[in-house]
Amino acid sequence: MIQLKEIDKYIESRFQRVFILKGIHLTIKEGEFITLMGPSGAGKSTLLNILGLLDEDYEGEYFFGERNIRLMRDRDRSNLHKGEFGYIFQAYHLIDELTVYENIETPLLYRNVSSGERKSIIADLLDRFNMVAKKDLFPAQLSGGQQQLVGIARAIAGKPRVLLADEPTGNLHSAQAKEIMEIFKELHAEGTTIIQATHARENADFGTRLITLVDGRIETDEAIAS
Ligand SMILES: Nc1ncnc2c1ncn2[C@@H]1O[C@H](COP(=O)(O)OP(=O)(O)OP(=O)(O)O)[C@@H](O)[C@H]1O
Ligand SMILES: [Mg+2]
């Protein structure tokens, strides 16, 4: 489904080239549930941004199915991003001017989901995340963990084909974190491809494959026994 070939990403400083990702070669099949681990600064978020079509400043090739990302028109790339991906950000990236309800609704509006269906999907998610009473509040009125839950609800509301999750449970207590992983497991069982970056080893056990990044390179890549 996704193929990265020899991806390099670097920044030019005055005297040298500093690599953030180096020689990333990665094939992801539809339906995989991959966990990216590795020290802070290893390049996990950078790699997720590239996978999610949020960063185009790199060398090497990215194929999504048959499509070479670099050769796509901007509009097609944007449609691919909005139509196929759900993204849970390390820093939540909620829209400040929209309420909790409206934030969760955004991907559904893009996907032309009917208003009745939107209401029911959002009501389900609010209920599931214990946020019904917060639906008309704005992100600034929520705790960090609550903002993270809204970010998760928004990313999964539109049933994306590929879910990218950057430290999705970083601000949650362990029971909530486990609940989120159970939700990921369900989505995976329904066929969603998931790629998550995390520092929590126990989160990896919900997935099918563990990749560790160190200094911008893939150090290990192994299957997780279920
Ligand atoms: N726009 C940028 N300009 C310069 N350096 C950058 C930029 N973006 C990322 N970096 C650097 O690239 C490296 C990898 O960053 P990245 O955010 O991908 O790490 P990470 O593995 O997600 O770490 P963490 O576990 O802390 O989230 C870091 O050293 C970071 O400082
Ligand atoms: Mg990161």
mmCIF file of C-alpha atoms and ligand atoms in Angstrom:
data_model
loop_
_atom_site.group_PDB
_atom_site.id
_atom_site.type_symbol
_atom_site.label_atom_id
_atom_site.label_comp_id
_atom_site.label_asym_id
_atom_site.label_seq_id
_atom_site.Cartn_x
_atom_site.Cartn_y
_atom_site.Cartn_z
ATOM 1 C CA MET A 1 0.000 0.000 0.000
ATOM 2 C CA ILE A 2 2.785 2.382 0.971
ATOM 3 C CA GLN A 3 6.342 2.206 -0.215
ATOM 4 C CA LEU A 4 9.172 4.505 0.806
ATOM 5 C CA LYS A 5 12.397 4.204 -1.140
ATOM 6 C CA GLU A 6 15.642 5.632 0.162
ATOM 7 C CA ILE A 7 14.084 8.570 1.954
ATOM 8 C CA ASP A 8 16.580 11.145 3.184
ATOM 9 C CA LYS A 9 15.614 14.279 5.015
ATOM 10 C CA TYR A 10 18.193 16.791 6.090
ATOM 11 C CA ILE A 11 18.659 20.359 7.070
ATOM 12 C CA GLU A 12 21.538 22.437 5.802
ATOM 13 C CA SER A 13 23.262 24.297 8.519
ATOM 14 C CA ARG A 14 26.047 26.680 7.764
ATOM 15 C CA PHE A 15 28.841 24.154 7.477
ATOM 16 C CA GLN A 16 27.203 20.799 7.254
ATOM 17 C CA ARG A 17 24.234 18.775 6.293
ATOM 18 C CA VAL A 18 22.374 17.334 9.271
ATOM 19 C CA PHE A 19 20.325 14.252 8.509
ATOM 20 C CA ILE A 20 16.989 13.829 10.265
ATOM 21 C CA LEU A 21 16.124 10.702 8.261
ATOM 22 C CA LYS A 22 18.656 8.652 6.357
ATOM 23 C CA GLY A 23 18.032 5.883 3.847
ATOM 24 C CA ILE A 24 14.556 4.955 5.004
ATOM 25 C CA HIS A 25 13.316 1.980 3.038
ATOM 26 C CA LEU A 26 9.893 0.835 4.137
ATOM 27 C CA THR A 27 7.015 -1.168 2.702
ATOM 28 C CA ILE A 28 3.694 -1.064 4.516
ATOM 29 C CA LYS A 29 0.911 -3.442 3.557
ATOM 30 C CA GLU A 30 -2.737 -2.560 3.905
ATOM 31 C CA GLY A 31 -4.020 -3.655 7.305
ATOM 32 C CA GLU A 32 -0.706 -3.571 9.152
ATOM 33 C CA PHE A 33 -0.531 -2.056 12.636
ATOM 34 C CA ILE A 34 2.953 -0.657 13.008
ATOM 35 C CA THR A 35 4.570 0.874 16.084
ATOM 36 C CA LEU A 36 7.512 3.226 15.707
ATOM 37 C CA MET A 37 9.746 3.508 18.721
ATOM 38 C CA GLY A 38 13.108 5.098 19.396
ATOM 39 C CA PRO A 39 14.712 7.856 21.425
ATOM 40 C CA SER A 40 13.520 11.431 21.384
ATOM 41 C CA GLY A 41 14.782 13.091 18.230
ATOM 42 C CA ALA A 42 15.132 9.790 16.330
ATOM 43 C CA GLY A 43 12.824 11.028 13.564
ATOM 44 C CA LYS A 44 9.505 9.351 14.389
ATOM 45 C CA SER A 45 7.339 12.457 14.004
ATOM 46 C CA THR A 46 9.272 13.460 10.918
ATOM 47 C CA LEU A 47 8.579 10.082 9.332
ATOM 48 C CA LEU A 48 4.869 10.231 10.234
ATOM 49 C CA ASN A 49 4.647 13.702 8.693
ATOM 50 C CA ILE A 50 6.123 12.404 5.467
ATOM 51 C CA LEU A 51 3.794 9.395 5.462
ATOM 52 C CA GLY A 52 0.791 11.670 6.098
ATOM 53 C CA LEU A 53 1.731 13.951 3.181
ATOM 54 C CA LEU A 54 2.324 16.860 5.534
ATOM 55 C CA ASP A 55 5.986 17.241 4.612
ATOM 56 C CA GLU A 56 7.232 17.157 1.035
ATOM 57 C CA ASP A 57 10.724 18.374 1.680
ATOM 58 C CA TYR A 58 12.713 15.157 1.425
ATOM 59 C CA GLU A 59 14.654 13.071 -1.070
ATOM 60 C CA GLY A 60 13.708 9.601 -2.235
ATOM 61 C CA GLU A 61 10.414 8.225 -3.429
ATOM 62 C CA TYR A 62 7.042 7.665 -1.849
ATOM 63 C CA PHE A 63 4.463 5.470 -3.525
ATOM 64 C CA PHE A 64 0.888 5.246 -2.255
ATOM 65 C CA GLY A 65 -0.468 2.258 -4.142
ATOM 66 C CA GLU A 66 0.571 2.879 -7.733
ATOM 67 C CA ARG A 67 0.809 6.592 -7.276
ATOM 68 C CA ASN A 68 4.146 8.349 -6.994
ATOM 69 C CA ILE A 69 3.425 11.144 -4.523
ATOM 70 C CA ARG A 70 5.920 13.508 -6.053
ATOM 71 C CA LEU A 71 4.322 13.270 -9.470
ATOM 72 C CA MET A 72 0.798 13.977 -8.232
ATOM 73 C CA ARG A 73 -0.886 17.314 -8.724
ATOM 74 C CA ASP A 74 -1.225 19.372 -5.533
ATOM 75 C CA ARG A 75 -4.984 18.991 -5.576
ATOM 76 C CA ASP A 76 -4.840 15.213 -5.920
ATOM 77 C CA ARG A 77 -2.287 14.996 -3.134
ATOM 78 C CA SER A 78 -4.467 17.128 -0.895
ATOM 79 C CA ASN A 79 -7.487 14.948 -1.690
ATOM 80 C CA LEU A 80 -5.469 11.847 -0.893
ATOM 81 C CA HIS A 81 -4.401 13.374 2.418
ATOM 82 C CA LYS A 82 -7.899 14.435 3.422
ATOM 83 C CA GLY A 83 -9.678 11.408 2.052
ATOM 84 C CA GLU A 84 -7.514 8.503 3.190
ATOM 85 C CA PHE A 85 -5.569 9.614 6.271
ATOM 86 C CA GLY A 86 -6.508 10.296 9.855
ATOM 87 C CA TYR A 87 -3.821 12.029 11.871
ATOM 88 C CA ILE A 88 -3.402 12.231 15.626
ATOM 89 C CA PHE A 89 -0.756 14.846 16.346
ATOM 90 C CA GLN A 90 1.773 14.856 19.156
ATOM 91 C CA ALA A 91 0.675 18.450 19.834
ATOM 92 C CA TYR A 92 -3.046 18.157 19.325
ATOM 93 C CA HIS A 93 -3.540 20.745 16.558
ATOM 94 C CA LEU A 94 -7.191 21.280 17.366
ATOM 95 C CA ILE A 95 -8.837 24.255 15.729
ATOM 96 C CA ASP A 96 -9.068 26.878 18.494
ATOM 97 C CA GLU A 97 -12.098 28.646 17.051
ATOM 98 C CA LEU A 98 -14.173 25.469 16.834
ATOM 99 C CA THR A 99 -15.895 23.683 19.704
ATOM 100 C CA VAL A 100 -15.173 20.080 20.639
ATOM 101 C CA TYR A 101 -18.198 19.003 18.596
ATOM 102 C CA GLU A 102 -17.156 21.028 15.563
ATOM 103 C CA ASN A 103 -13.561 19.825 15.728
ATOM 104 C CA ILE A 104 -14.685 16.209 15.597
ATOM 105 C CA GLU A 105 -17.056 17.073 12.761
ATOM 106 C CA THR A 106 -14.382 18.487 10.404
ATOM 107 C CA PRO A 107 -13.287 15.258 8.654
ATOM 108 C CA LEU A 108 -16.933 14.237 8.254
ATOM 109 C CA LEU A 109 -17.739 17.484 6.460
ATOM 110 C CA TYR A 110 -14.894 16.821 4.073
ATOM 111 C CA ARG A 111 -16.137 13.303 3.438
ATOM 112 C CA ASN A 112 -19.693 14.494 2.670
ATOM 113 C CA VAL A 113 -21.295 12.498 5.477
ATOM 114 C CA SER A 114 -24.995 13.435 5.881
ATOM 115 C CA SER A 115 -25.953 15.635 8.807
ATOM 116 C CA GLY A 116 -27.949 12.905 10.551
ATOM 117 C CA GLU A 117 -25.085 10.450 10.270
ATOM 118 C CA ARG A 118 -22.606 13.074 11.493
ATOM 119 C CA LYS A 119 -24.680 13.662 14.605
ATOM 120 C CA SER A 120 -24.799 9.985 15.403
ATOM 121 C CA ILE A 121 -21.076 9.348 14.811
ATOM 122 C CA ILE A 122 -20.091 12.340 16.947
ATOM 123 C CA ALA A 123 -22.551 11.440 19.712
ATOM 124 C CA ASP A 124 -21.048 7.935 19.831
ATOM 125 C CA LEU A 125 -17.490 9.233 20.055
ATOM 126 C CA LEU A 126 -18.338 11.861 22.707
ATOM 127 C CA ASP A 127 -20.006 9.165 24.719
ATOM 128 C CA ARG A 128 -17.148 6.739 24.306
ATOM 129 C CA PHE A 129 -14.586 9.325 25.437
ATOM 130 C CA ASN A 130 -16.737 10.640 28.277
ATOM 131 C CA MET A 131 -16.834 14.092 26.752
ATOM 132 C CA VAL A 132 -20.561 14.653 26.223
ATOM 133 C CA ALA A 133 -20.635 17.499 28.753
ATOM 134 C CA LYS A 134 -17.684 19.173 27.002
ATOM 135 C CA LYS A 135 -19.035 19.194 23.481
ATOM 136 C CA ASP A 136 -19.652 22.953 23.303
ATOM 137 C CA LEU A 137 -16.374 23.981 24.910
ATOM 138 C CA PHE A 138 -13.371 25.249 22.993
ATOM 139 C CA PRO A 139 -9.968 23.511 23.105
ATOM 140 C CA ALA A 140 -8.498 26.160 25.418
ATOM 141 C CA GLN A 141 -11.121 25.182 27.998
ATOM 142 C CA LEU A 142 -9.983 21.545 28.095
ATOM 143 C CA SER A 143 -7.168 19.786 29.912
ATOM 144 C CA GLY A 144 -4.269 18.411 27.876
ATOM 145 C CA GLY A 145 -5.584 14.855 28.112
ATOM 146 C CA GLN A 146 -9.065 15.959 27.043
ATOM 147 C CA GLN A 147 -7.615 17.788 24.047
ATOM 148 C CA GLN A 148 -5.794 14.612 23.130
ATOM 149 C CA LEU A 149 -9.042 12.633 23.295
ATOM 150 C CA VAL A 150 -10.728 15.142 20.983
ATOM 151 C CA GLY A 151 -7.791 14.845 18.599
ATOM 152 C CA ILE A 152 -8.209 11.062 18.612
ATOM 153 C CA ALA A 153 -11.983 11.303 18.119
ATOM 154 C CA ARG A 154 -11.481 13.654 15.200
ATOM 155 C CA ALA A 155 -8.892 11.414 13.556
ATOM 156 C CA ILE A 156 -11.043 8.288 13.716
ATOM 157 C CA ALA A 157 -14.449 9.902 13.061
ATOM 158 C CA GLY A 158 -14.081 9.698 9.284
ATOM 159 C CA LYS A 159 -12.941 6.051 9.315
ATOM 160 C CA PRO A 160 -9.672 6.754 7.512
ATOM 161 C CA ARG A 161 -7.953 4.000 5.566
ATOM 162 C CA VAL A 162 -4.654 4.908 7.225
ATOM 163 C CA LEU A 163 -4.462 6.166 10.805
ATOM 164 C CA LEU A 164 -1.245 7.930 11.793
ATOM 165 C CA ALA A 165 -0.876 8.499 15.511
ATOM 166 C CA ASP A 166 1.975 10.446 17.056
ATOM 167 C CA GLU A 167 2.297 9.613 20.753
ATOM 168 C CA PRO A 168 -1.497 9.210 21.001
ATOM 169 C CA THR A 169 -1.518 8.285 24.669
ATOM 170 C CA GLY A 170 1.238 10.595 25.906
ATOM 171 C CA ASN A 171 -1.027 12.682 28.114
ATOM 172 C CA LEU A 172 -3.452 10.028 29.259
ATOM 173 C CA HIS A 173 -3.398 7.938 32.403
ATOM 174 C CA SER A 174 -2.809 4.239 31.931
ATOM 175 C CA ALA A 175 -6.454 3.086 31.925
ATOM 176 C CA GLN A 176 -7.371 5.679 29.298
ATOM 177 C CA ALA A 177 -4.272 4.800 27.297
ATOM 178 C CA LYS A 178 -5.257 1.145 27.308
ATOM 179 C CA GLU A 179 -8.761 2.073 26.186
ATOM 180 C CA ILE A 180 -7.352 4.019 23.237
ATOM 181 C CA MET A 181 -5.192 1.036 22.301
ATOM 182 C CA GLU A 182 -8.287 -1.192 22.451
ATOM 183 C CA ILE A 183 -10.019 1.210 20.048
ATOM 184 C CA PHE A 184 -7.004 1.010 17.726
ATOM 185 C CA LYS A 185 -7.189 -2.753 17.932
ATOM 186 C CA GLU A 186 -10.836 -2.675 16.855
ATOM 187 C CA LEU A 187 -10.049 -0.320 13.974
ATOM 188 C CA HIS A 188 -7.223 -2.615 12.952
ATOM 189 C CA ALA A 189 -9.579 -5.600 13.042
ATOM 190 C CA GLU A 190 -11.909 -3.646 10.747
ATOM 191 C CA GLY A 191 -9.064 -3.249 8.262
ATOM 192 C CA THR A 192 -7.597 0.159 9.116
ATOM 193 C CA THR A 193 -3.867 0.464 8.553
ATOM 194 C CA ILE A 194 -2.296 2.038 11.653
ATOM 195 C CA ILE A 195 1.121 3.559 12.207
ATOM 196 C CA GLN A 196 1.756 4.904 15.687
ATOM 197 C CA ALA A 197 4.831 6.490 17.256
ATOM 198 C CA THR A 198 5.140 5.943 20.965
ATOM 199 C CA HIS A 199 7.527 5.738 23.890
ATOM 200 C CA ALA A 200 5.289 3.204 25.636
ATOM 201 C CA ARG A 201 6.497 -0.327 24.920
ATOM 202 C CA GLU A 202 3.191 -1.822 26.068
ATOM 203 C CA ASN A 203 1.417 0.013 23.243
ATOM 204 C CA ALA A 204 3.499 -1.925 20.729
ATOM 205 C CA ASP A 205 1.937 -5.196 21.841
ATOM 206 C CA PHE A 206 -1.388 -4.143 20.320
ATOM 207 C CA GLY A 207 0.247 -3.936 16.912
ATOM 208 C CA THR A 208 1.663 -6.413 14.403
ATOM 209 C CA ARG A 209 5.075 -4.920 13.728
ATOM 210 C CA LEU A 210 7.634 -2.923 15.691
ATOM 211 C CA ILE A 211 10.139 -0.637 14.004
ATOM 212 C CA THR A 212 12.807 1.192 15.964
ATOM 213 C CA LEU A 213 14.402 4.336 14.648
ATOM 214 C CA VAL A 214 17.727 5.569 15.927
ATOM 215 C CA ASP A 215 19.350 8.734 14.574
ATOM 216 C CA GLY A 216 17.059 8.813 11.556
ATOM 217 C CA ARG A 217 17.722 5.227 10.504
ATOM 218 C CA ILE A 218 15.688 2.069 10.878
ATOM 219 C CA GLU A 219 17.560 -0.023 13.416
ATOM 220 C CA THR A 220 15.189 -2.958 13.854
ATOM 221 C CA ASP A 221 12.011 -4.064 12.114
ATOM 222 C CA GLU A 222 10.271 -7.121 13.511
ATOM 223 C CA ALA A 223 6.892 -8.796 13.713
ATOM 224 C CA ILE A 224 5.056 -8.763 17.035
ATOM 225 C CA ALA A 225 3.699 -12.107 18.116
ATOM 226 C CA SER A 226 0.012 -11.758 18.956
HETATM 227 N N1 LIG B 1 12.007 21.797 10.854
HETATM 228 C C1 LIG B 1 13.076 21.333 11.493
HETATM 229 N N2 LIG B 1 14.234 22.030 11.483
HETATM 230 C C2 LIG B 1 15.308 21.562 12.101
HETATM 231 N N3 LIG B 1 15.361 20.404 12.762
HETATM 232 C C3 LIG B 1 14.254 19.677 12.806
HETATM 233 C C4 LIG B 1 13.057 20.081 12.183
HETATM 234 N N4 LIG B 1 12.115 19.155 12.408
HETATM 235 C C5 LIG B 1 12.715 18.207 13.144
HETATM 236 N N5 LIG B 1 13.998 18.515 13.388
HETATM 237 C C6 LIG B 1 14.964 17.699 14.124
HETATM 238 O O1 LIG B 1 14.849 16.377 13.654
HETATM 239 C C7 LIG B 1 15.051 15.441 14.694
HETATM 240 C C8 LIG B 1 13.910 14.452 14.733
HETATM 241 O O2 LIG B 1 12.735 15.085 15.220
HETATM 242 P P1 LIG B 1 11.381 14.298 15.432
HETATM 243 O O3 LIG B 1 10.390 15.272 15.903
HETATM 244 O O4 LIG B 1 11.048 13.540 14.190
HETATM 245 O O5 LIG B 1 11.804 13.262 16.585
HETATM 246 P P2 LIG B 1 10.894 12.213 17.352
HETATM 247 O O6 LIG B 1 11.508 10.880 17.128
HETATM 248 O O7 LIG B 1 9.478 12.375 16.979
HETATM 249 O O8 LIG B 1 11.125 12.618 18.881
HETATM 250 P P3 LIG B 1 10.091 12.608 20.135
HETATM 251 O O9 LIG B 1 10.121 11.208 20.642
HETATM 252 O O10 LIG B 1 10.709 13.561 21.088
HETATM 253 O O11 LIG B 1 8.765 13.053 19.646
HETATM 254 C C9 LIG B 1 15.226 16.270 15.962
HETATM 255 O O12 LIG B 1 16.582 16.331 16.266
HETATM 256 C C10 LIG B 1 14.676 17.633 15.584
HETATM 257 O O13 LIG B 1 15.331 18.653 16.287
HETATM 258 MG MG MG B 2 7.860 13.048 17.962
#
